[in-house]
Amino acid sequence: MSDSDGKKPLGLKGARPGNVKQSFSHGHTKNVVVETKRKRVVVPKPGAANAPAPNAAPRASDPSKRPAGISDAEMERRMKALQAAKEQEVADAKHRAEEEKKREAERERRRAEAEAKEREDREREEALKAKAEEEAAKKRAAEEAKNKPAPQPAADPAAAAPAPSGPRGGGRAAPTPVRRDRDEDRNKGKGRQDDGRRSGKLTVNQALRGGEGGRQKSMAAMKRKQERARQKAMGGSVEREKVIRDVQLPEAIMVSELANRMSERVADVVKSLMTNGIMATQTQTIDADTAELIIEEFGHNVVRVSDSDVEDVIETTEDKAEDLEPRPPVITVMGHVDHGKTSVLDAIRNARVVAGEAGGITQHIGAYQVEQSGQKLTFLDTPGHAAFTSMRARGAQVTDIVVLVVAADDAVLPQTIEAIAHAKAAEVPMIVAINKIDLPAANPDKVRTDLLQHEVIVEKMSGEVQDVEVSAISGQGLDELLEAIALQAEILELKANPNRSATGAVIEAQLDVGRGPVATVLVQTGTLKQGDIFVVGEQWGRVRAMENDQGKRVKEAGPSVPVEVLGLNGTPEAGDVLNVVETEAQAREIAEYREKAAKDKRAAAGAATTLEQLMANAKADENVSEMPIVVKADVQGSAEAIVQAMEKIGNEEVRVRVLHSGVGAITESDIGLAEASGAPVFGFNVRANAPARNSANQKGVEIRYYSVIYDLVDDVKQAASGLLSAEIKETFIGYASIKEVFKVTGVGRVAGCLVTEGVARRSAGVRLLRDNVVIHEGTLKTLKRFKDEVPEVISGQECGMAFENYEDIRPDDVIEIFTREEVERTLA
């Protein structure tokens, strides 16, 4: 098959062929035929350019001389547009020429100014140089005149005469070589400036535009360069005067913060540290001694400050009376478990909180805000269970009024007494709400009488404490209770300054899976705003978001307003104080100081024991069985309450040791700790994540989940009871008196006995009594009646007894027979 194959080769229409020579490696070449398409060029007819514009349209409208498909109107519009474009082009060219002329004049003017200034500087430098040379020549001449003999003085002035030079001096021979050298240096450096980027003379336009592609120089840089050149020419110091600073130095400081306080470059500080053999980056922390060495090396003054001085940045000023504004009261609801505290609060809020609590008891401190007759009231609902004593105590520390809920059918119980004690310790007024007044067994007068025993005298008993009979179910007396609260708040005249940095108390804290560490904060003074930087206990953070008690996002929270705060770097302890500070560095420094102080305190508490105490504790621990456990809870308050309850379980033989307690889901690290110690993991309102569950299944670690603290405490008690050694109970079943002692071959000494009381059994334990003193305790080897082995012998019958591994038996000895029984023990 040929290349053409009878077909016409492809090609471009209206193209002309040509040859192109291609070159390859190793000297190979190849000729290639290419086709190039010619471009159509429209050539105007002769004389068209010289024709007047008005006649262009008629000529263009001639169909024989106009391109196909173009109408007369279109052709006319095209010709007009072409004419307008030509006129605009001429005008633009004229404008550009004028602008260029102006710019050239401006450049010439600036160049002349720069040259004049440079000339003045040069003349000033030459004058100073000449003056210095003149003084040096005079001094040299005076020295020569002093040292040379007398005949020479006449020639000296003539020799020295050409030397002086100046602006008005006769000859300028001396400075000429100097000026020539300087001109040569200037011409030599014309091709390259100090920065190595620009060449030639630097103009203002070049400086503003950044030169030939270089980095743009600022006017300040230009002035600094001119100042350095002037200082150098006058023989002065080029370096500017160093500012000596007083650097406050804590016990430990970050390298970048140290550089910031010295106003030095971080790179210089790191370089200085490396020179001293310390390899540290800008984010690492160095001790005070090392930092002091660096500060002195840079020439600054060291001001050593104590770590506790970092707390001084927290604003502790007293508010002025004119700045204070009324604030809502904070009311804490307290009382015994199941006396209806949360139900009373539900009735006030028209909400159903009890339904959401496991087992119908309150597990956490809840903070709510309600409005009554235009006045806002903030309520704290504290748990009533004994395990939450510390949580109730924290509730009393931030409250203004305590509402003590007592059931009319149950009167005053132990946790009611605890609540009274907390209220008195916090020195806050109390209002008694006698609940469940609608029950048939209700006896409010008994409640008032019982309260007298604890120095709580209600108004009906001629006291000062308000008491209101209420029913959370029917709503009876709730309005009177709110009126009593409002009256008490009015008497207290509660005020706070909302226009200052916020301070508040952490009511509760938890680790939320989706939101991270979350703290329920009750703002006490000031206004907490979104974006504020704060420190709370050993944690710090920035307010990323805030939610009120209804779950709505808010931008700010004033005094007595409870909010959930997001943006912490860790979970704080419930009861910690929140303070707003200015910078993140201050917050971090305060948090680190508090964490270090707490760690040192714990270490000191562990170390503050003598060697004798350690020995005694070790000896005591030998006989104590421990039950290790790992506890994870949903909030910090619950974890604390569980740990406190675990500490109370046990006696001198058994105790429960909490290896680790924390907030959040059960993780693999918790499973690893539990496996290493052989401990179970207890989760309170939390669950294990998937990796933790798989790890627990592989390692055989038991995970138990609870939602009510009663069940958890009971189960731990039951498990700890299993570690108790069983109690041995002895039951005396009989006595036998030895009448004769016989020696039997193969058996040994055998006692002929008479059972005087009860029964003698072979399986029972026996003691040998001589003159009512126990001589031996053991078991019987044989019990015979006549020649037969019998299991037991009743009272009044004779028998033969032989002891296991004991033969020192005598007539008139008494044998005591008893049985042993193991009894399981439990923890109270």
Coordinates of N, CA and C in Angstrom, one line a residue, residues 225-299:
K225 N 20.3 55.9 57.3 CA 21.5 55.8 56.5 C 22.3 57.1 56.4
Q226 N 21.6 58.2 56.1 CA 22.2 59.5 56.0 C 22.8 59.9 57.3
E227 N 22.1 59.6 58.4 CA 22.6 60.0 59.7 C 23.8 59.2 60.1
R228 N 23.9 57.9 59.7 CA 25.1 57.1 59.9 C 26.3 57.7 59.1
A229 N 26.0 58.1 57.9 CA 27.1 58.6 57.1 C 27.6 59.9 57.6
R230 N 26.7 60.8 58.1 CA 27.1 62.1 58.7 C 27.9 61.8 60.0
Q231 N 27.4 60.9 60.8 CA 28.1 60.6 62.1 C 29.5 60.1 61.8
K232 N 29.6 59.2 60.7 CA 30.9 58.7 60.4 C 31.9 59.7 59.8
A233 N 31.3 60.7 59.0 CA 32.1 61.7 58.5 C 32.7 62.7 59.6
M234 N 31.8 62.9 60.6 CA 32.3 63.8 61.7 C 33.1 63.1 62.8
G235 N 33.3 61.8 62.6 CA 34.1 61.1 63.5 C 33.4 60.6 64.8
G236 N 32.0 60.7 64.8 CA 31.2 60.3 65.9 C 30.9 58.8 65.9
S237 N 30.2 58.3 66.9 CA 29.9 56.9 67.0 C 28.7 56.6 66.1
V238 N 28.8 55.5 65.3 CA 27.7 55.1 64.5 C 26.6 54.5 65.3
E239 N 26.9 53.7 66.3 CA 25.9 53.0 67.1 C 25.0 53.9 67.9
R240 N 23.7 53.7 67.9 CA 22.9 54.6 68.7 C 23.0 54.1 70.2
E241 N 22.6 55.0 71.0 CA 22.7 54.8 72.5 C 21.8 53.6 72.9
K242 N 22.3 52.7 73.7 CA 21.5 51.5 74.1 C 20.6 51.9 75.3
V243 N 19.4 51.5 75.2 CA 18.4 51.7 76.3 C 18.5 50.6 77.4
I244 N 18.9 51.0 78.6 CA 19.0 50.1 79.7 C 17.7 49.9 80.4
R245 N 17.2 48.7 80.5 CA 15.8 48.5 81.0 C 15.9 47.6 82.3
D246 N 14.9 47.8 83.1 CA 14.7 47.0 84.3 C 13.8 45.8 84.0
V247 N 14.4 44.6 84.0 CA 13.7 43.4 83.5 C 13.2 42.7 84.7
Q248 N 11.9 42.5 84.8 CA 11.3 41.7 85.9 C 11.5 40.3 85.6
L249 N 12.1 39.5 86.6 CA 12.4 38.1 86.3 C 11.8 37.3 87.4
P250 N 10.8 36.4 87.0 CA 10.2 35.4 87.9 C 11.1 34.2 88.0
E251 N 10.6 33.2 88.7 CA 11.5 32.0 89.0 C 11.7 31.2 87.7
A252 N 10.8 31.3 86.7 CA 11.0 30.6 85.4 C 10.3 31.5 84.4
I253 N 10.9 31.5 83.2 CA 10.4 32.4 82.2 C 10.7 31.8 80.8
M254 N 9.7 32.0 79.9 CA 9.9 31.6 78.5 C 10.9 32.5 77.8
V255 N 11.7 31.9 76.8 CA 12.7 32.6 76.1 C 12.1 33.8 75.4
S256 N 11.0 33.5 74.7 CA 10.4 34.6 73.9 C 9.9 35.8 74.8
E257 N 9.4 35.4 76.0 CA 8.9 36.4 76.9 C 10.1 37.2 77.5
L258 N 11.2 36.5 77.7 CA 12.4 37.2 78.2 C 12.9 38.2 77.1
A259 N 13.0 37.8 75.9 CA 13.4 38.7 74.8 C 12.4 39.9 74.7
N260 N 11.1 39.7 74.9 CA 10.1 40.7 74.8 C 10.4 41.8 76.0
R261 N 10.7 41.2 77.2 CA 10.9 42.2 78.3 C 12.2 43.0 78.2
M262 N 13.1 42.4 77.5 CA 14.4 43.1 77.3 C 14.3 44.0 76.0
S263 N 13.3 43.9 75.2 CA 13.2 44.5 73.9 C 14.3 44.2 73.0
E264 N 14.7 42.9 73.0 CA 15.8 42.4 72.1 C 15.2 41.4 71.2
R265 N 15.9 41.1 70.1 CA 15.4 40.1 69.1 C 15.5 38.7 69.7
V266 N 14.5 37.9 69.5 CA 14.5 36.5 70.0 C 15.7 35.7 69.5
A267 N 16.1 36.0 68.2 CA 17.2 35.3 67.7 C 18.5 35.6 68.4
D268 N 18.7 36.8 68.8 CA 19.9 37.2 69.6 C 19.9 36.5 71.0
V269 N 18.7 36.4 71.6 CA 18.7 35.8 72.9 C 19.0 34.3 72.8
V270 N 18.4 33.6 71.8 CA 18.7 32.2 71.5 C 20.2 32.0 71.2
K271 N 20.7 32.9 70.4 CA 22.2 32.8 70.1 C 23.0 33.0 71.4
S272 N 22.6 33.9 72.3 CA 23.4 34.1 73.5 C 23.3 32.8 74.4
L273 N 22.1 32.2 74.4 CA 21.9 31.0 75.2 C 22.8 29.9 74.6
M274 N 22.9 29.8 73.3 CA 23.7 28.7 72.7 C 25.2 29.0 73.0
T275 N 25.6 30.3 73.0 CA 27.0 30.6 73.3 C 27.3 30.2 74.7
N276 N 26.3 30.2 75.6 CA 26.5 29.8 77.0 C 26.3 28.3 77.2
G277 N 26.1 27.5 76.1 CA 26.0 26.1 76.2 C 24.6 25.6 76.5
I278 N 23.6 26.5 76.3 CA 22.2 26.1 76.6 C 21.4 26.1 75.3
M279 N 21.0 24.9 74.9 CA 20.3 24.7 73.6 C 18.8 24.9 73.9
A280 N 18.2 26.0 73.7 CA 16.8 26.3 74.0 C 16.2 27.1 72.9
T281 N 14.9 26.7 72.6 CA 14.2 27.4 71.5 C 13.4 28.5 72.2
Q282 N 12.7 29.3 71.4 CA 12.0 30.5 71.9 C 10.7 30.1 72.7
T283 N 10.3 28.8 72.6 CA 9.1 28.4 73.3 C 9.4 27.6 74.6
Q284 N 10.7 27.4 74.8 CA 11.1 26.7 76.0 C 11.3 27.6 77.2
T285 N 11.2 27.1 78.4 CA 11.3 27.8 79.6 C 12.6 27.6 80.3
I286 N 13.2 28.7 80.7 CA 14.5 28.6 81.4 C 14.4 29.1 82.8
D287 N 15.3 28.7 83.7 CA 15.2 29.1 85.1 C 15.7 30.5 85.3
A288 N 15.5 31.1 86.5 CA 15.8 32.5 86.8 C 17.3 32.7 86.7
D289 N 18.2 31.8 87.2 CA 19.6 32.0 87.2 C 20.2 32.2 85.7
T290 N 19.7 31.3 84.9 CA 20.1 31.4 83.5 C 19.6 32.7 82.8
A291 N 18.4 33.0 83.1 CA 17.8 34.3 82.5 C 18.6 35.5 83.1
E292 N 19.0 35.5 84.3 CA 19.7 36.6 84.9 C 21.1 36.8 84.2
L293 N 21.7 35.6 83.9 CA 23.0 35.7 83.1 C 22.8 36.3 81.8
I294 N 21.7 36.0 81.1 CA 21.5 36.5 79.7 C 21.1 38.0 79.8
I295 N 20.4 38.4 80.8 CA 20.0 39.8 81.0 C 21.2 40.7 81.2
E296 N 22.1 40.2 82.1 CA 23.3 41.0 82.4 C 24.2 41.0 81.2
E297 N 24.2 40.0 80.4 CA 25.0 39.9 79.1 C 24.6 41.0 78.2
F298 N 23.3 41.2 78.1 CA 22.7 42.2 77.2 C 22.8 43.6 77.8
G299 N 23.2 43.7 79.1 CA 23.4 45.0 79.7 C 22.2 45.6 80.4

